Coordinates of C-alpha atoms in Angstrom, one line a residue:
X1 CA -7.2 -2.1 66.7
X2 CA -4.2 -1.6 64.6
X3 CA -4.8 -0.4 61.0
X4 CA -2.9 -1.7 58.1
X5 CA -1.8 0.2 55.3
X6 CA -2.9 -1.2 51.8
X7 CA 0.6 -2.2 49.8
X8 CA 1.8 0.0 47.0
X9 CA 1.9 -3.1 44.8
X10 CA -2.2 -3.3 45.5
X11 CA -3.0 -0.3 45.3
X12 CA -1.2 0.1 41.6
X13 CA -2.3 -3.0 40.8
X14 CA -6.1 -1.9 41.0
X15 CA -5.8 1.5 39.8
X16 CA -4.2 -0.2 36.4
X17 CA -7.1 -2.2 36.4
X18 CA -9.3 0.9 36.3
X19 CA -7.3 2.9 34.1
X20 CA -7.7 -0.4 31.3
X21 CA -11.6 -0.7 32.3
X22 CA -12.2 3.0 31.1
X23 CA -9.9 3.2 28.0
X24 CA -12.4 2.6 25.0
X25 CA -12.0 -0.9 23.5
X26 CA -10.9 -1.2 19.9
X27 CA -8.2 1.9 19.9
X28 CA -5.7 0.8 16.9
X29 CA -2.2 0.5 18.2
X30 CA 0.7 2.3 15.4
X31 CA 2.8 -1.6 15.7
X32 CA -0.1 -3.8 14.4
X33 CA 0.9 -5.2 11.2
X34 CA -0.8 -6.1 8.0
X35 CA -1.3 -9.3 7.4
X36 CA -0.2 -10.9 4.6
X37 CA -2.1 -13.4 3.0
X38 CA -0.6 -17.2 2.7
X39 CA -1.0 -19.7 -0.6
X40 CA -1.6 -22.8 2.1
X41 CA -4.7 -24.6 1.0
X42 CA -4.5 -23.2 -2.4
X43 CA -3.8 -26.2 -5.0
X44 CA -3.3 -25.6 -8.5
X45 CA -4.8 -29.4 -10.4
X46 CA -7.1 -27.2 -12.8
X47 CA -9.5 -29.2 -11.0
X48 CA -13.3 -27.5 -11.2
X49 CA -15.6 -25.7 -14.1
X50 CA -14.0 -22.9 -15.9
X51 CA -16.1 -20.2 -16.4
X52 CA -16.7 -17.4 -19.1
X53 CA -15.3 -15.0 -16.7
X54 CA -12.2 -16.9 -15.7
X55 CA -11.2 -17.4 -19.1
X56 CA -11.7 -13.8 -19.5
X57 CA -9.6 -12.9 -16.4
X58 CA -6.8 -15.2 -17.7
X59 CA -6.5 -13.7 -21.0
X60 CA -6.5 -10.1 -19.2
X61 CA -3.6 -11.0 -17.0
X62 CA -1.8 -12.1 -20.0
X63 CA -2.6 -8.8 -21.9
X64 CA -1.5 -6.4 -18.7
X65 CA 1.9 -7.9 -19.4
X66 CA 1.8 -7.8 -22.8
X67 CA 1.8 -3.7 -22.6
X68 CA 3.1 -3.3 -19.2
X69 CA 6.7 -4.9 -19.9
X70 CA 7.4 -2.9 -22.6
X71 CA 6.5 0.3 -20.5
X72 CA 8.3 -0.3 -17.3
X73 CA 11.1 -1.1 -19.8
X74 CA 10.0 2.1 -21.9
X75 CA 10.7 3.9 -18.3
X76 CA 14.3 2.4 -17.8
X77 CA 15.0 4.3 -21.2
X78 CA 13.3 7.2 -21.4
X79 CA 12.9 8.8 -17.8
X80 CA 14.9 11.0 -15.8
X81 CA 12.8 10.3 -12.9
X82 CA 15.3 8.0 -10.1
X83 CA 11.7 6.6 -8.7
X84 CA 10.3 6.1 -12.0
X85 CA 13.4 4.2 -13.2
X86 CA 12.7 1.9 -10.1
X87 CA 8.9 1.4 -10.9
X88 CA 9.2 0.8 -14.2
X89 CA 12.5 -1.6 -13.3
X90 CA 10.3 -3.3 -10.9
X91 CA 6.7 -3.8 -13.0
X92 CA 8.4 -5.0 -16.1
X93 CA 10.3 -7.7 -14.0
X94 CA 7.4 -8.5 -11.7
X95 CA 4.8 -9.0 -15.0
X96 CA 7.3 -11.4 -16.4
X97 CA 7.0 -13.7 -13.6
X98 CA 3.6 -12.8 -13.5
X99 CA 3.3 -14.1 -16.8
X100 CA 4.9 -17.3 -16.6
X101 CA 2.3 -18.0 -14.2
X102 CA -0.4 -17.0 -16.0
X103 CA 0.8 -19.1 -19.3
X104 CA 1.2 -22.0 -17.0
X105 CA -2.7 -21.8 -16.1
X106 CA -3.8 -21.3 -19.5
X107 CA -2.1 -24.2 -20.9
X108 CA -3.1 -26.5 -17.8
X109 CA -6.8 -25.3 -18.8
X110 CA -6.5 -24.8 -22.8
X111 CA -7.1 -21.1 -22.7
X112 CA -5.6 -19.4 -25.8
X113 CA -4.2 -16.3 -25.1
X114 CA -3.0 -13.2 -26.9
X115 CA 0.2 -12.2 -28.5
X116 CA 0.5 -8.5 -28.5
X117 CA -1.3 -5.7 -26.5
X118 CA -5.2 -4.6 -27.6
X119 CA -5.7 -1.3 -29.6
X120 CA -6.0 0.8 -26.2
X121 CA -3.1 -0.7 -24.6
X122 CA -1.2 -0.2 -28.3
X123 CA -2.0 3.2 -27.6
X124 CA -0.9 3.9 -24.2
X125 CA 2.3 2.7 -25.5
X126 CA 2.4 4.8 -28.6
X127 CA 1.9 7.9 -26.0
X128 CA 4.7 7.4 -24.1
X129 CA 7.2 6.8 -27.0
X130 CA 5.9 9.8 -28.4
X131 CA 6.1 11.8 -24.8
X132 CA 8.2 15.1 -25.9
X133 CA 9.8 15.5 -22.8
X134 CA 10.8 13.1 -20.1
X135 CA 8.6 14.9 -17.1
X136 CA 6.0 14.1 -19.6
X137 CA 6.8 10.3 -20.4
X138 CA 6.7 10.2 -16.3
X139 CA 3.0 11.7 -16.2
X140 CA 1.6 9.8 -18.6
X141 CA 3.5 6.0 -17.9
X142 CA 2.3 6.4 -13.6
X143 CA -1.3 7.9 -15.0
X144 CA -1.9 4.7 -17.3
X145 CA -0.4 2.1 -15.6
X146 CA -2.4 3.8 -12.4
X147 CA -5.6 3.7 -14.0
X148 CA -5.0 0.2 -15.7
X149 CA -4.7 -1.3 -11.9
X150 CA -7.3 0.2 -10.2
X151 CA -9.7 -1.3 -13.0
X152 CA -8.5 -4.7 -13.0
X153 CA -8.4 -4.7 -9.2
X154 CA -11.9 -5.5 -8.6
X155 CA -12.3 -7.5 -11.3
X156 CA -9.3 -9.9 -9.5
X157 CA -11.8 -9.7 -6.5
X158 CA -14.8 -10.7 -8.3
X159 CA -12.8 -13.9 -10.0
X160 CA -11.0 -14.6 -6.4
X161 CA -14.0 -14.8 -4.5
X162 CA -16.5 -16.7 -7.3
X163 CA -14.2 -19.3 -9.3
X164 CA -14.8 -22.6 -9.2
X165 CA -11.4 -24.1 -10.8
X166 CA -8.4 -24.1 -8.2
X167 CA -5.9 -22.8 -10.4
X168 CA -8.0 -20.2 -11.4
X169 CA -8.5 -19.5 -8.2
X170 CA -4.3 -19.7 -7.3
X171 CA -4.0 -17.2 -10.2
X172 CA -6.1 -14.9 -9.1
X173 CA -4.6 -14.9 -5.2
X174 CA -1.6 -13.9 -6.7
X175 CA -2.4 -11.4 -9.4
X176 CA -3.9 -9.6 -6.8
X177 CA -0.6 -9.6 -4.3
X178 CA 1.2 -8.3 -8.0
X179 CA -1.2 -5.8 -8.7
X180 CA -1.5 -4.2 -5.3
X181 CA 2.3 -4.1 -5.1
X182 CA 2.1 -2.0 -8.4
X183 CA -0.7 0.3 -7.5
X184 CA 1.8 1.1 -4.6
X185 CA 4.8 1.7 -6.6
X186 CA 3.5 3.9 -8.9
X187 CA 1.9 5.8 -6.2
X188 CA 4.9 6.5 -4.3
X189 CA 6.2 8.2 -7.5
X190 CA 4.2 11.2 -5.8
X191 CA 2.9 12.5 -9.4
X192 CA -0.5 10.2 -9.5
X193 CA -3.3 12.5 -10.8
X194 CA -5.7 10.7 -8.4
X195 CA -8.8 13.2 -9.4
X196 CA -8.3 11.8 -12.9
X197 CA -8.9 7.9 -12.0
X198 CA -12.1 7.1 -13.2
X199 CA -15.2 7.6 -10.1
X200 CA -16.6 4.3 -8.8
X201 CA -20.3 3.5 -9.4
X202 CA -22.9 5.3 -7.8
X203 CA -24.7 2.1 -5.5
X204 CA -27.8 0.6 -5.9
X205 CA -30.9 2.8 -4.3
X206 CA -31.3 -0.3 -2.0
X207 CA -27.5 -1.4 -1.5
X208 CA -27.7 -0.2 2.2
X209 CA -29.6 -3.1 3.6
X210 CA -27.1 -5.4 2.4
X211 CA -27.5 -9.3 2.3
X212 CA -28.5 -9.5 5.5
X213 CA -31.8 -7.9 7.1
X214 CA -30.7 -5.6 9.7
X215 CA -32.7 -4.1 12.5
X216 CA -32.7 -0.8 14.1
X217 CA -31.4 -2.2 17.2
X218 CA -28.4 -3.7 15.5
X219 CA -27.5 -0.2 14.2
X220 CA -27.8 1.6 17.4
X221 CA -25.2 -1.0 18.1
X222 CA -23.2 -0.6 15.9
X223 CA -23.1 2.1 15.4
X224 CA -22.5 2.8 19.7
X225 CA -19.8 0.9 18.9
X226 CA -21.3 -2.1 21.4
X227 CA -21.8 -5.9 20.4
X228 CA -25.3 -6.7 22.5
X229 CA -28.4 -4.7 21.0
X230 CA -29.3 -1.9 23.1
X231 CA -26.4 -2.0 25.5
X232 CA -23.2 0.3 24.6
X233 CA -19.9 -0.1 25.5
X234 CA -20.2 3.1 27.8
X235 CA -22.5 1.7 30.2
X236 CA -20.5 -1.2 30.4
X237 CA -17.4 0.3 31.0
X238 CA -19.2 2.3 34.1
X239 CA -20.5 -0.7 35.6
X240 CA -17.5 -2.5 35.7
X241 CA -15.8 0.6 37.0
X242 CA -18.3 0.9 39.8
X243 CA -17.9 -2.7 40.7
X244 CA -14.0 -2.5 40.9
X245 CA -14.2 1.1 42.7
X246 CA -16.2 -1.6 45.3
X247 CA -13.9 -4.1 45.4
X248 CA -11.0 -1.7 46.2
X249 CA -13.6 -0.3 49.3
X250 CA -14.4 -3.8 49.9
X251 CA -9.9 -5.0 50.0
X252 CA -9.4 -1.5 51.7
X253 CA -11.9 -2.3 54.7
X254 CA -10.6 -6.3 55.0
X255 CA -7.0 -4.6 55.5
X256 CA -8.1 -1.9 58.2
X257 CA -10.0 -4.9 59.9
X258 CA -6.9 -6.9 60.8

């Protein structure tokens, strides 16, 4: 009997197959992007309840640019800093269209907002005019505008995900695209004195059970990496191996047959 040899194309074919079957699933690849959140489905009638909180979170957005202008602008004049020209070029314009949107919501919803900055942000300001030096003014304008962010962000997170008025809900959506675009600016100034940002709260003695019960099983799971209870990826992987391994026997025997 005459025994044919298994084509190239087969055998790579297969052992391609078994290289991908043993690679561990969920390895992060360098070209996946970040995906950027769209406004589709987000209307803006000032249609639902306003609450306490999103009246609050309007006036805030109006006060950020209240104080914030005036420093990026503050930085245009006073730093010798090329990057912190740019960030403070960049905030000051980006708050003024930030603000037209926000005094849009307001007077859709008849929220009165604020004129001039609060006494802390009155402050911040009064530091950097009075800076001595322009590494100084640098220092100081990336630190507080840093630290300003950082606490608003979550608060944008809390109003996002609870509101129950669309344009509230619009607003927030896009403060938050503003205000993550800022935290990054000033950031890649490369002077942010990250050990002085304020320490997030210590959680709740019972936080780690979350919302929903979880059971031991689950964990192992989870934390084996697998999806079904009791049954990791690992041993998967190995059984499928084994059963291509036999199919290749299996192809190899049908060929030396004929």
């Amino acid at each position: 009997m005459k025994t044919r040899r298994v084509p190239r194309w087969l055998v790579g074919t297969l052992a391609l197959a078994l290289a991908f079957m043993v690679t561990p699933a969920g390895v992060a690849h360098a070209e996946d992007e970040v995906p950027i959140p769209p406004n589709t489905g987000l209307t803006d009638n000032g249609a639902g309840v306003v609450s306490a909180a999103d009246r609050d979170f309007v006036i805030k957005v109006r006060l950020a640019g209240l104080w914030e202008i005036p420093a990026g602008n503050m930085a245009q004049e006073k730093s010798e800093n090329e990057t912190v020209v740019k960030v403070g070029k960049s905030i000051a314009e980006q708050h003024v269209a930030l603000d037209n949107l926000d005094r849009a919501v307001a007077k859709k919803l008849g929220i009165s907002l604020p004129n001039k900055p609060n006494g802390d942000q009155q402050a911040w300001l009064n530091e950097m005019r009075t800076a001595p030096t322009p590494a100084q003014f640098d220092q100081i304008f990336i630190d507080r505008l840093r630290s300003a962010h950082g606490k608003i962000f979550p608060a944008i997170a809390t109003i996002r995900a609870t509101t129950r008025n669309d344009s509230v809900r619009k607003l927030a959506q896009q403060t938050n695209q503003f205000v993550m675009t800022h935290m990054t600016l000033l950031e890649s100034s490369g002077i942010v004195d990250y050990a002085a940002l304020p320490t997030a709260p210590a959680p709740a003695a019972a936080a780690g059970q979350g919302p929903v019960p979880v059971d031991n099983q689950m964990l192992v799971a989870a934390t084996e990496g697998g999806s079904i209870p009791g049954l990791s990826n690992t041993v998967i992987l190995l059984v499928l191996a084994a059963a291509l391994v036999v199919g290749v026997i299996t192809t190899m025997r049908i060929f030396r047959a004929r």
